Amino acid sequence: MKTIYFDNNATTQVDPQVFEAMEPFFKDLYGNPSSMHHKGGEVAPYIREARRKLSSLLGCEPEEIVYTSCGTESDNTALWSAIRTQPDRKHLITSRVEHSAIVNNVTLLRRLGYRVTEVGVDRQGRLDMEEFKRALTPETALVSFHWANNETGVVFPVEEIAGMCHERGVVFHTDAVQAVGKIPMNLRESKISMLSLAGHKLHAPKGIGALYVRQGLKFLPFMVGGHQERNRRGGTENVPYIVGLGKAAELAEARLGEENSRVRALRDRLEEGLLKIPYSIVNGDRVNRLPNTTNISFEYIEGESILFHLSHFGICASSGSACTSGSLEPSHVLRAMGVPFTAAHGSIRLSLCTYNTDEEVDFTLGKFPPIVEKLRALSPFWKDGAPTDSALLTCDTDSCSVCS
Amino acid sequence: MWEYTDKVMDHFENPRNVGVVSRIDGEGQVGSLSCGDALRLTIQVDKDRDTIEDAKFQTFGCASAIASSSALTEMIKGKTLDQALSLTNQDIAEFLGGLPREKMHCSVMGQEALEAAVANYRGVPVKSAQGELVCKCFGVTDSEIERVVRTNRLTSVEEITQFTKAGGGCGQCKPKLEEILARVLHQTAKEPAGKPARMTALRRIKLIEEAINTEIAPALNRDGGDIELVDVDGHEVLVTLKGACASCPASKQTLADFVTDRLRSLVDPEIVVREYHA
Ligand SMILES: Cc1ncc(COP(=O)(O)O)c(C=O)c1O
Ligand code: FES
């Protein structure tokens, strides 16, 4: 069975060219760049070159890049550095739709006595800018908003926000894990203080990430150790992966145009086709959105069962339903957007990349409608091609706080 | 990705008995669209023989919810109402070759729908729906939780959530769940073990404590001896022993043998007793 991979926001396939670039570093080029002999000396230029390629994709200086192990480490490094370098500022601003790498720090921060404002979003997943502006104070140690949402692809106006933070002397971090390689960026011309990315979202392997730290920004390392990364991240450099990320960045820069033209067109065609299925709705702002992502709810059926049927045909996607998360509630992103539970449980995210083809979109458009039909035929909320008013629509307990 | 058995996948991909029976004698509905899964079970009853002639389901939910519903209908068709009612969620899970722990609530939903359908046919209230509402988020009562804890020998609040969903929303009901769990554990520790259950460390410790306090210590006391539990590490039980003739090593050995023997038969055949020397 051929795999049709529409789950690139979860992770991507390592590009063969990336793998090829990495291989020598598992063989002859095994030196530690800190070593004072030729085995160390021979790898250093490769790291320098990799750093240059990544900085070119971001539009920043090579010295502004700190390599980490993943997106989560980059997010944590940024957050805790901002907190620890500004001990008298006890307030943070973030949003209600961030990745768990940020969200799960909020509880901890509150326990430590910090005030945290989690700015809301509207029905389209757009940030409430008024609420954000009201929240911004001289006490604010950090504002952290993702550049693009991993579930819906909705893009936040981070450059505008960075400017507002800069005017007030507030540090601004953006989790750009989903944006890098999909949206052109030029950090030199922005006021962003720190930016997180993860290699495995742009065809580099898992296990490598990076944090951009603007020159001159006060910084404290998260991983304390050796002098590596100019004292900003201890630990012997992950040479093969740094080289791999360099190659991936070079490819991503070259493919940015295609991502925003051909991939976007593929995504749009897939989305339009799926919206022909009755009772299907797009979650998220269709204007300010990543070119590769669509999130669609198929009402009255449940996401996991859709995924299993898709998987039967080799199609890989993901869902914001409760069942797929192992938790009992649907995705916090869809809930923050106020997507009704009736639709949230049936949400499917399809995220494309430059490897995807027209044939794959056609194949998927052929398989999808019968799957939805089959599941609706099983559903107690569906009868003869239309929803029924079933007593089961909401819980019979008036006090149910999940639905309200 | 969940690891579903082939049987689960078969019942998911080829669900049996989908729809509504031609003459609805009893109907049970559990769950809701907002909760993420919902099941409507209808049964047709042979009134003279008190048997389920036909059963059909409609389910909104994940693969295991659909498979559990399908399995349920297969299992109850042809059974008398009482036979059907004796089915537990464990039986449904077993029929499917097992379910991931996080998905056990799907089997519980099946059992509840059946109970509701039979009660509806008989015109009596649903037993497990009575009782005090404990989890508001998912509408779960204390009697429902008690039953699930008992039949599945649960030992943690996390498991209660996996089996009933209670506690999986706002989390406010968790202290109450702790209470119910402690109460049931206390009661079941006294009951003779039925089906052997998977023993968690917590449960083993509880049972060891119980056995020492209620059986072993009184027996030793009668002979002027005593025992104190110091620690439990896996299957190793650390105790201090006091015999009638405390300094005699031979009698100590028999004491230790006696304790080992009792703990092995009461709690777990793999238990090793060691004496603690301060
Ligand atoms: C927006 C966002 N931030 C952070 C992460 C975490 O990245 P990683 O899994 O590499 O730690 C992800 C990955 O899913 C993401 O989508
Ligand atoms: S009341 Fe039980 S989880 Fe909210």
XYZ file of C-alpha atoms and ligand atoms in Angstrom:
702
model
C 0.000 0.000 0.000
C 1.254 3.435 -0.915
C 1.466 5.961 1.888
C -0.158 9.323 1.388
C 1.349 11.511 4.037
C -0.836 14.473 4.980
C 0.472 14.846 8.519
C 3.445 17.123 8.005
C 2.560 19.350 10.961
C 3.146 16.348 13.213
C 6.469 15.513 11.658
C 8.030 15.253 8.217
C 9.974 12.705 6.274
C 13.742 13.302 6.347
C 14.753 14.538 2.915
C 17.187 12.137 1.185
C 19.568 15.056 0.586
C 19.510 15.809 4.310
C 20.297 12.206 5.134
C 23.125 12.210 2.627
C 24.604 15.361 4.142
C 24.508 13.794 7.603
C 26.005 10.407 6.764
C 29.737 11.293 6.849
C 29.284 12.482 10.427
C 28.313 8.961 11.483
C 31.490 7.667 9.816
C 34.787 9.493 9.350
C 33.803 12.893 10.609
C 33.219 11.865 14.202
C 35.355 14.501 15.923
C 34.297 16.788 18.739
C 34.530 20.335 17.433
C 36.071 21.475 20.738
C 39.012 19.059 20.425
C 42.474 20.475 19.784
C 43.447 18.094 17.028
C 42.614 17.562 13.404
C 39.554 15.335 14.063
C 37.976 18.209 15.934
C 39.201 20.807 13.513
C 37.746 19.085 10.470
C 34.099 19.257 11.617
C 34.055 22.885 12.763
C 33.669 24.342 9.244
C 30.609 22.156 8.631
C 28.907 23.501 11.715
C 29.731 27.025 10.649
C 28.248 26.376 7.223
C 25.122 24.785 8.693
C 24.611 27.750 10.981
C 24.978 30.092 8.053
C 22.326 28.222 6.070
C 19.853 28.303 8.920
C 20.490 32.000 9.550
C 19.895 32.642 5.858
C 16.449 30.996 6.078
C 15.590 33.129 9.107
C 17.229 36.312 7.883
C 19.424 36.708 10.951
C 23.097 36.557 11.933
C 24.663 33.094 12.361
C 25.761 34.003 15.900
C 22.130 34.559 16.866
C 21.355 30.849 16.562
C 21.555 28.474 19.528
C 21.113 24.785 18.715
C 18.849 22.757 20.997
C 17.434 19.244 20.981
C 13.867 20.068 19.915
C 11.177 22.709 19.674
C 10.137 22.091 23.246
C 13.631 22.786 24.541
C 13.782 25.997 22.511
C 10.453 27.161 23.963
C 11.496 26.328 27.513
C 14.887 27.980 27.071
C 13.303 31.208 25.832
C 10.665 31.318 28.529
C 12.923 30.628 31.483
C 15.669 32.885 30.217
C 13.250 35.807 30.012
C 12.014 35.057 33.526
C 15.413 34.626 35.112
C 17.046 37.625 33.495
C 14.259 39.941 34.698
C 13.597 38.889 38.289
C 11.442 41.925 39.146
C 8.958 41.401 36.336
C 6.279 39.001 37.482
C 3.874 38.948 34.562
C 3.704 36.950 31.348
C 1.423 37.023 28.355
C 0.711 34.087 26.120
C -2.348 32.771 24.280
C -4.876 30.043 24.907
C -3.924 28.154 21.770
C -0.192 27.625 22.251
C 1.520 24.247 22.026
C 1.847 22.281 25.266
C 5.557 23.206 25.328
C 4.347 26.660 26.434
C 0.906 25.868 27.899
C 2.198 23.366 30.421
C 4.642 25.896 31.835
C 1.779 28.226 32.721
C 0.555 26.182 35.695
C 4.088 25.985 37.048
C 4.637 29.723 36.653
C 1.411 30.506 38.471
C 2.459 28.261 41.319
C 5.695 30.237 41.502
C 3.669 33.417 41.964
C 3.640 34.731 38.413
C 0.601 36.349 36.905
C -0.066 34.875 33.483
C -2.493 36.342 30.958
C -3.686 33.824 28.392
C -5.118 35.917 25.587
C -8.125 34.428 23.831
C -8.902 33.925 20.167
C -12.063 34.389 18.134
C -14.129 31.759 16.328
C -11.612 31.869 13.465
C -8.671 31.369 15.805
C -7.475 34.976 15.439
C -5.750 36.549 18.422
C -7.767 39.099 20.415
C -5.453 42.059 19.857
C -7.438 44.353 22.143
C -7.124 41.938 25.022
C -3.418 41.639 24.304
C -2.879 45.398 24.305
C -4.753 45.773 27.588
C -2.633 43.053 29.178
C 0.739 44.524 28.222
C 2.288 46.327 31.227
C 5.759 47.478 32.351
C 5.689 44.438 34.669
C 5.506 42.053 31.725
C 8.634 39.895 31.561
C 7.690 38.075 28.389
C 5.122 37.918 25.646
C 5.096 34.551 23.883
C 2.789 33.841 20.944
C 3.242 31.163 18.332
C 3.736 32.333 14.767
C 1.359 29.722 13.404
C -0.937 27.237 15.077
C -0.099 23.575 14.625
C -3.724 22.402 14.496
C -5.416 25.027 12.356
C -2.458 26.701 10.647
C -3.789 30.132 11.670
C -1.003 32.727 11.536
C -0.677 35.420 14.204
C 0.544 38.942 13.305
C 3.764 38.353 15.221
C 5.771 41.097 13.536
C 3.203 43.718 14.488
C 3.082 42.302 18.030
C 6.878 42.274 18.251
C 6.901 45.966 17.337
C 4.413 46.785 20.090
C 6.461 44.841 22.644
C 9.654 46.533 21.519
C 8.142 49.998 21.996
C 7.347 49.116 25.581
C 10.660 47.389 26.261
C 9.092 43.959 26.622
C 10.779 40.741 25.449
C 8.850 38.932 22.704
C 9.302 35.248 21.932
C 7.587 33.396 19.132
C 7.211 29.647 18.759
C 7.743 29.416 15.026
C 7.998 25.621 14.962
C 5.166 25.453 12.412
C 6.056 28.613 10.518
C 9.725 28.134 9.622
C 10.023 26.885 6.072
C 6.385 27.700 5.284
C 6.381 31.477 5.711
C 9.146 33.770 4.453
C 10.825 35.558 7.346
C 13.449 38.219 7.811
C 14.315 38.579 11.460
C 16.748 41.405 10.781
C 13.785 43.609 9.934
C 11.578 42.472 12.771
C 11.604 43.213 16.478
C 11.257 39.598 17.543
C 13.550 38.887 20.512
C 13.574 35.078 20.390
C 12.211 32.457 18.005
C 11.901 28.662 18.364
C 12.066 26.081 15.606
C 12.299 22.294 15.311
C 14.148 20.420 12.581
C 11.709 17.580 12.189
C 8.984 19.897 10.857
C 11.127 20.807 7.857
C 12.530 17.480 6.676
C 15.463 17.328 9.105
C 15.385 14.490 11.648
C 13.857 14.516 15.119
C 16.246 15.491 17.880
C 17.405 18.893 16.655
C 15.945 22.327 17.223
C 17.175 25.865 17.429
C 16.485 29.081 19.243
C 17.133 32.448 17.681
C 18.323 34.909 20.316
C 18.584 38.510 19.179
C 22.020 40.007 19.580
C 22.304 42.004 22.788
C 19.335 40.326 24.498
C 20.014 39.307 28.087
C 20.155 35.536 28.157
C 20.631 32.715 30.633
C 21.093 29.121 29.474
C 18.516 26.421 30.212
C 21.044 23.631 29.842
C 24.024 24.583 31.983
C 27.323 22.995 31.085
C 30.259 23.553 28.766
C 31.124 26.608 26.722
C 29.359 25.333 23.582
C 27.057 27.628 21.609
C 28.887 30.638 23.112
C 27.950 29.584 26.609
C 24.266 29.591 25.742
C 23.698 25.827 25.680
C 25.989 23.290 27.295
C 26.568 19.883 25.779
C 28.748 18.566 22.955
C 27.316 19.720 19.652
C 25.020 17.237 17.920
C 27.148 17.540 14.814
C 25.315 15.238 12.348
C 21.948 16.764 13.199
C 23.191 20.338 13.086
C 24.542 19.604 9.613
C 21.226 17.952 8.694
C 19.255 20.976 9.844
C 21.565 23.178 7.786
C 20.817 21.188 4.666
C 17.081 21.169 5.484
C 17.139 24.952 5.908
C 18.821 25.370 2.540
C 16.184 23.166 0.890
C 13.358 24.945 2.704
C 14.592 28.323 1.525
C 14.720 27.063 -2.041
C 11.225 25.552 -1.708
C 9.495 28.496 -0.037
C 8.098 29.643 -3.343
C 6.706 26.225 -4.217
C 5.291 25.830 -0.711
C 3.333 29.036 -1.187
C 2.175 28.342 -4.724
C 1.896 24.658 -5.659
C 1.404 23.288 -2.130
C -1.077 26.026 -1.346
C -3.045 25.201 -4.489
C -3.038 21.499 -3.605
C -4.273 22.265 -0.106
C -6.986 24.543 -1.459
C -8.172 21.914 -3.909
C -8.228 19.261 -1.212
C -10.144 21.583 1.091
C -12.673 22.632 -1.529
C -13.264 19.007 -2.437
C -13.826 17.942 1.153
C -16.171 20.844 1.818
C -18.554 19.327 -0.730
C -19.327 16.725 1.922
C -22.443 18.015 3.716
C -22.051 19.293 7.268
C -18.346 19.914 6.981
C -16.756 23.162 8.132
C -13.262 24.647 8.101
C -11.810 25.477 11.500
C -9.646 28.577 11.394
C -9.107 31.781 9.446
C -8.741 30.828 5.804
C -6.987 34.091 4.956
C -4.182 34.248 7.503
C -3.142 30.649 7.410
C -0.166 28.420 6.646
C -0.196 27.381 2.998
C -0.078 23.662 3.822
C -2.735 23.184 6.509
C -6.458 22.625 6.581
C -8.569 21.632 9.558
C -12.074 20.452 8.773
C -14.814 19.195 11.048
C -17.157 16.511 9.819
C -20.126 16.879 12.076
C -21.875 13.999 13.831
C -18.957 11.606 13.515
C -15.828 11.113 15.533
C -12.283 11.869 14.400
C -10.459 8.748 15.459
C -12.754 6.487 13.524
C -12.218 8.658 10.432
C -8.444 8.362 10.897
C -8.580 4.584 11.133
C -10.581 4.320 7.938
C -8.185 6.721 6.179
C -5.231 4.733 7.438
C -6.776 1.673 5.831
C -6.106 3.372 2.480
C -2.644 4.544 3.485
C -3.762 8.108 4.147
C -2.164 9.742 7.214
C -3.872 12.669 8.926
C -4.620 13.732 12.491
C -7.582 14.802 14.593
C -8.406 17.122 17.455
C -10.948 14.715 18.873
C -10.771 13.615 22.479
C -10.179 9.999 21.572
C -6.991 10.615 19.674
C -5.345 12.591 22.435
C -5.793 9.980 25.122
C -7.459 12.710 27.114
C -11.212 12.928 27.338
C -11.679 16.376 25.943
C -11.155 17.611 22.432
C -8.198 19.827 21.564
C -7.701 22.944 23.697
C -7.189 24.917 20.499
C -10.631 24.115 19.083
C -12.210 24.694 22.491
C -10.514 28.099 22.812
C -11.960 28.975 19.396
C -15.402 28.018 20.620
C -15.834 25.258 18.051
C -18.900 23.406 19.313
C -18.136 20.003 20.781
C -20.372 18.490 18.152
C -17.829 19.580 15.552
C -14.618 19.425 17.577
C -14.809 15.660 18.011
C -15.038 15.218 14.262
C -12.146 17.474 13.300
C -9.482 16.283 10.891
C -6.239 18.091 10.155
C -4.523 17.556 6.832
C -1.069 19.104 6.511
C 0.803 18.883 3.233
C 4.352 19.402 2.011
C 6.184 19.756 -1.284
C 6.343 15.973 -1.711
C 2.572 15.716 -2.091
C 1.039 15.370 -5.533
C -2.160 16.008 -7.422
C -2.747 12.248 -7.653
C -2.654 11.971 -3.869
C -5.236 14.718 -3.524
C -7.475 13.040 -6.111
C -7.160 9.660 -4.424
C -8.035 11.143 -1.028
C -10.996 13.057 -2.419
C -12.284 9.772 -3.783
C -11.946 7.872 -0.508
C -13.193 10.487 1.920
C -16.926 10.820 1.179
C -17.734 7.087 1.544
C -15.871 6.974 4.862
C -17.897 9.868 6.216
C -21.075 8.309 4.874
C -20.307 4.949 6.437
C -19.674 6.468 9.851
C -22.739 8.673 9.658
C -24.812 5.607 8.857
C -23.661 4.221 12.206
C -24.267 7.436 14.079
C -27.296 7.854 16.331
C -27.288 11.528 15.339
C -27.836 10.882 11.667
C -30.758 9.552 9.721
C -31.433 9.411 5.978
C -28.762 11.890 5.002
C -29.488 14.491 7.665
C -28.924 15.071 11.362
C -31.681 13.997 13.766
C -32.648 15.880 16.909
C -31.509 13.276 19.297
C -31.800 13.472 23.032
C -28.172 12.449 23.085
C -26.924 15.699 21.612
C -25.891 17.090 24.943
C -25.528 15.497 28.335
C -28.690 15.033 30.341
C -27.029 16.525 33.398
C -27.825 20.235 33.478
C -24.668 20.866 35.394
C -22.409 19.435 32.725
C -19.523 21.834 32.458
C -17.886 20.214 29.460
C -20.559 21.237 27.017
C -21.198 24.706 28.350
C -1.438 5.065 17.602
C -3.664 2.847 19.692
C -2.889 -0.813 19.587
C -6.166 -2.454 18.794
C -6.557 -6.203 18.440
C -7.570 -7.690 15.098
C -10.951 -8.440 16.615
C -11.468 -4.773 17.520
C -10.485 -3.724 14.015
C -12.777 -6.354 12.512
C -15.790 -5.181 14.527
C -14.893 -1.565 13.747
C -14.556 -2.083 10.017
C -17.417 -4.573 9.723
C -19.770 -3.676 12.532
C -22.532 -6.244 13.174
C -26.152 -5.362 13.935
C -26.131 -1.697 12.978
C -29.411 0.200 13.115
C -32.651 -0.114 15.024
C -34.614 -3.344 15.676
C -37.915 -3.645 13.812
C -39.966 -3.648 17.011
C -38.405 -1.634 19.809
C -39.232 -3.330 23.104
C -36.411 -1.731 25.020
C -34.070 1.144 24.325
C -30.958 2.367 26.096
C -29.050 5.555 25.349
C -25.791 6.499 26.986
C -23.168 9.151 26.376
C -23.648 12.237 24.273
C -22.289 13.934 21.215
C -20.533 16.483 23.365
C -18.852 13.870 25.509
C -17.259 12.325 22.441
C -19.110 9.055 22.377
C -22.717 7.978 22.440
C -24.515 4.695 22.011
C -28.128 3.890 21.315
C -29.064 0.241 21.816
C -32.465 -1.150 20.901
C -33.653 -4.665 21.740
C -36.531 -6.843 20.632
C -37.671 -9.281 23.300
C -39.352 -12.687 23.023
C -41.797 -12.102 25.833
C -42.659 -15.730 26.522
C -39.102 -16.850 26.857
C -37.770 -13.576 28.237
C -34.953 -13.664 25.679
C -33.384 -11.027 23.484
C -34.519 -11.897 19.972
C -32.683 -9.098 18.271
C -30.388 -6.248 19.238
C -29.115 -3.377 17.150
C -26.920 -0.373 17.836
C -26.037 3.083 16.614
C -22.789 4.550 17.847
C -20.952 7.817 17.590
C -17.406 7.387 18.755
C -13.947 6.062 18.203
C -13.002 2.679 16.777
C -13.196 0.945 20.146
C -16.606 2.452 20.918
C -17.974 1.112 17.649
C -16.315 -2.280 18.159
C -17.593 -2.545 21.746
C -21.146 -1.796 20.635
C -20.946 -4.338 17.851
C -19.515 -6.946 20.227
C -22.237 -6.247 22.756
C -25.032 -6.927 20.291
C -23.384 -10.183 19.222
C -23.020 -11.274 22.811
C -26.568 -10.610 23.968
C -28.575 -11.936 21.037
C -30.376 -15.140 22.055
C -29.635 -14.644 25.740
C -32.288 -14.373 28.428
C -32.553 -10.920 29.914
C -30.986 -12.108 33.151
C -28.138 -13.805 31.358
C -27.527 -10.649 29.387
C -27.575 -8.510 32.503
C -24.870 -10.628 34.083
C -22.438 -9.535 31.369
C -19.819 -7.107 32.613
C -17.727 -4.611 30.728
C -14.815 -7.017 31.282
C -16.683 -9.618 29.249
C -17.096 -7.173 26.386
C -13.407 -6.276 26.479
C -12.446 -9.942 26.624
C -14.692 -10.787 23.685
C -12.662 -8.264 21.691
C -9.347 -9.709 22.821
C -8.764 -6.752 25.123
C -8.912 -2.965 24.859
C -6.262 -0.360 25.676
C -6.722 0.776 29.296
C -7.536 4.311 28.135
C -10.397 2.894 26.076
C -12.028 0.720 28.702
C -14.794 3.291 29.104
C -16.067 2.130 25.730
C -16.823 -1.309 27.181
C -18.429 0.296 30.226
C -20.654 2.320 27.916
C -21.822 -0.920 26.310
C -22.725 -2.475 29.615
C -24.616 0.645 30.670
C -26.596 0.827 27.452
C -27.634 -2.788 27.936
C -28.693 -2.170 31.513
C -30.689 0.852 30.379
C -32.369 -1.041 27.549
C -33.438 -3.925 29.802
C -34.654 -1.530 32.497
C -36.586 0.347 29.845
C -38.238 -2.884 28.679
C -39.089 -3.914 32.213
C -40.309 -0.436 33.094
C -37.995 -0.086 36.046
C -35.443 2.604 36.807
C -31.805 2.030 35.814
C -29.969 0.909 38.911
C -26.524 2.297 38.246
C -27.928 5.646 37.152
C -29.349 6.057 40.613
C -27.193 7.297 43.401
C -25.366 10.510 43.815
C -23.980 12.362 40.799
C -20.240 12.454 41.392
C -18.737 13.645 38.130
C -20.702 16.517 36.669
C -18.538 16.769 33.591
C -19.418 13.299 32.376
C -22.568 12.593 34.384
C -21.271 9.622 36.375
C -22.887 8.494 39.636
C -21.259 6.915 42.682
C -23.003 3.580 42.166
C -21.705 3.373 38.610
C -18.179 4.092 39.782
C -18.434 1.560 42.591
C -19.523 -1.154 40.239
C -16.761 -0.476 37.749
C -14.134 -0.369 40.491
C -15.374 -3.716 41.768
C -15.729 -5.639 38.531
C -12.450 -4.377 37.144
C -10.557 -4.343 40.458
C -9.365 -0.809 39.913
C -6.843 0.673 42.300
C -6.315 4.262 41.200
C -8.275 7.364 40.292
C -6.516 7.397 36.946
C -8.007 3.995 36.195
C -11.463 5.192 37.236
C -11.085 7.917 34.611
C -9.988 5.427 31.970
C -12.964 3.207 32.707
C -15.764 5.708 33.352
C -14.388 9.074 32.164
C -15.173 10.481 35.645
C -12.406 12.909 36.568
C -11.342 13.480 32.983
C -12.849 16.959 32.646
C -12.400 19.745 35.177
C -11.038 17.315 37.739
C -13.135 18.711 40.576
C -14.590 15.326 41.419
C -11.229 13.678 42.028
C -11.277 13.910 45.847
C -14.685 12.249 45.771
C -13.322 9.530 43.483
C -10.481 8.925 45.979
C -13.066 8.474 48.691
C -15.128 5.970 46.731
C -11.999 4.079 45.756
C -10.771 3.840 49.339
C -14.179 2.649 50.475
C -14.465 -0.077 47.849
C -10.861 -1.200 48.278
C -11.427 -1.549 51.977
C -14.472 -3.713 51.387
C -13.021 -5.880 48.625
C -9.817 -6.575 50.564
C -11.999 -8.640 52.894
C -13.740 -10.558 50.168
C -12.152 -13.770 48.910
C -10.495 -13.221 45.559
C -12.616 -14.330 42.634
C -10.967 -14.096 39.256
C -7.270 -13.371 39.697
C -6.702 -9.741 38.894
C -3.646 -7.924 37.714
C -2.027 -6.896 40.971
C -0.700 -3.376 41.186
C 1.948 -2.482 43.744
C -0.528 -0.356 45.629
C -3.063 -3.146 45.829
C -0.439 -5.657 46.933
C 0.672 -3.387 49.770
C -2.907 -2.850 50.863
C -3.596 -6.577 50.855
C -0.410 -7.387 52.777
C -1.264 -4.835 55.401
C -4.765 -6.164 55.660
C -3.595 -9.788 55.959
C -1.085 -8.962 58.675
C -3.495 -6.885 60.709
C -6.520 -9.140 60.506
C -5.015 -12.652 60.310
C -1.351 -13.016 61.067
C -0.898 -10.629 63.983
C -3.895 -11.995 65.926
C -2.588 -15.550 65.421
C 0.849 -14.605 66.729
C -0.640 -12.602 69.563
C -2.460 -15.653 70.789
C 0.932 -17.318 71.331
C 2.454 -14.281 72.943
C 4.282 -13.174 69.799
C 3.879 -10.158 67.555
C 4.607 -8.834 64.068
C 5.071 -5.399 62.626
C 5.139 -4.484 58.940
C 8.167 -2.304 58.132
C 8.214 -2.020 54.365
C 7.114 -3.646 51.119
C 9.351 -3.616 48.071
C 7.861 -5.488 45.135
C 7.310 -9.004 46.397
C 9.636 -8.551 49.331
C 7.950 -7.949 52.683
C 10.061 -6.582 55.501
C 8.773 -7.261 59.046
C 9.916 -7.305 62.647
C 8.974 -10.512 64.454
C 8.638 -11.185 68.130
C 8.195 -14.797 69.207
C 7.289 -16.064 72.646
C 10.928 -16.989 72.962
C 12.428 -14.084 71.138
C 16.071 -15.026 71.232
C 15.644 -18.535 69.892
C 16.673 -18.588 66.179
C 14.859 -21.831 65.463
C 11.536 -20.517 66.613
C 12.134 -17.358 64.606
C 12.547 -19.405 61.481
C 9.248 -21.176 62.080
C 7.626 -17.812 62.698
C 8.954 -16.448 59.431
C 7.827 -19.587 57.636
C 4.359 -19.232 59.078
C 4.099 -15.588 57.983
C 5.427 -16.377 54.521
C 2.990 -19.206 54.156
C 0.009 -17.102 55.189
C 0.955 -14.128 52.985
C 1.541 -16.375 50.005
C -1.874 -17.936 50.293
C -3.714 -14.739 51.187
C -2.014 -12.250 48.882
C 0.489 -13.470 46.330
C 2.349 -16.797 45.874
C 5.560 -14.967 45.035
C 5.950 -13.163 48.337
C 9.251 -13.376 50.199
C 9.345 -12.406 53.879
C 12.498 -10.946 55.350
C 13.133 -9.914 58.876
C 14.145 -6.374 59.568
C 16.991 -5.698 61.991
C 17.125 -2.146 63.198
C 3.783 24.946 17.553
C 4.671 23.887 18.127
N 5.506 24.193 19.125
C 6.334 23.286 19.668
C 6.353 21.983 19.216
C 7.259 20.996 19.892
O 8.295 20.572 19.093
P 9.111 19.264 19.480
O 8.143 18.134 19.437
O 10.196 19.186 18.463
O 9.650 19.460 20.850
C 5.495 21.603 18.179
C 5.473 20.208 17.690
O 4.428 19.604 17.533
C 4.636 22.580 17.620
O 3.788 22.264 16.629
S -16.776 16.844 37.725
Fe -15.646 15.090 37.201
S -14.213 15.856 35.802
Fe -15.420 17.600 36.203
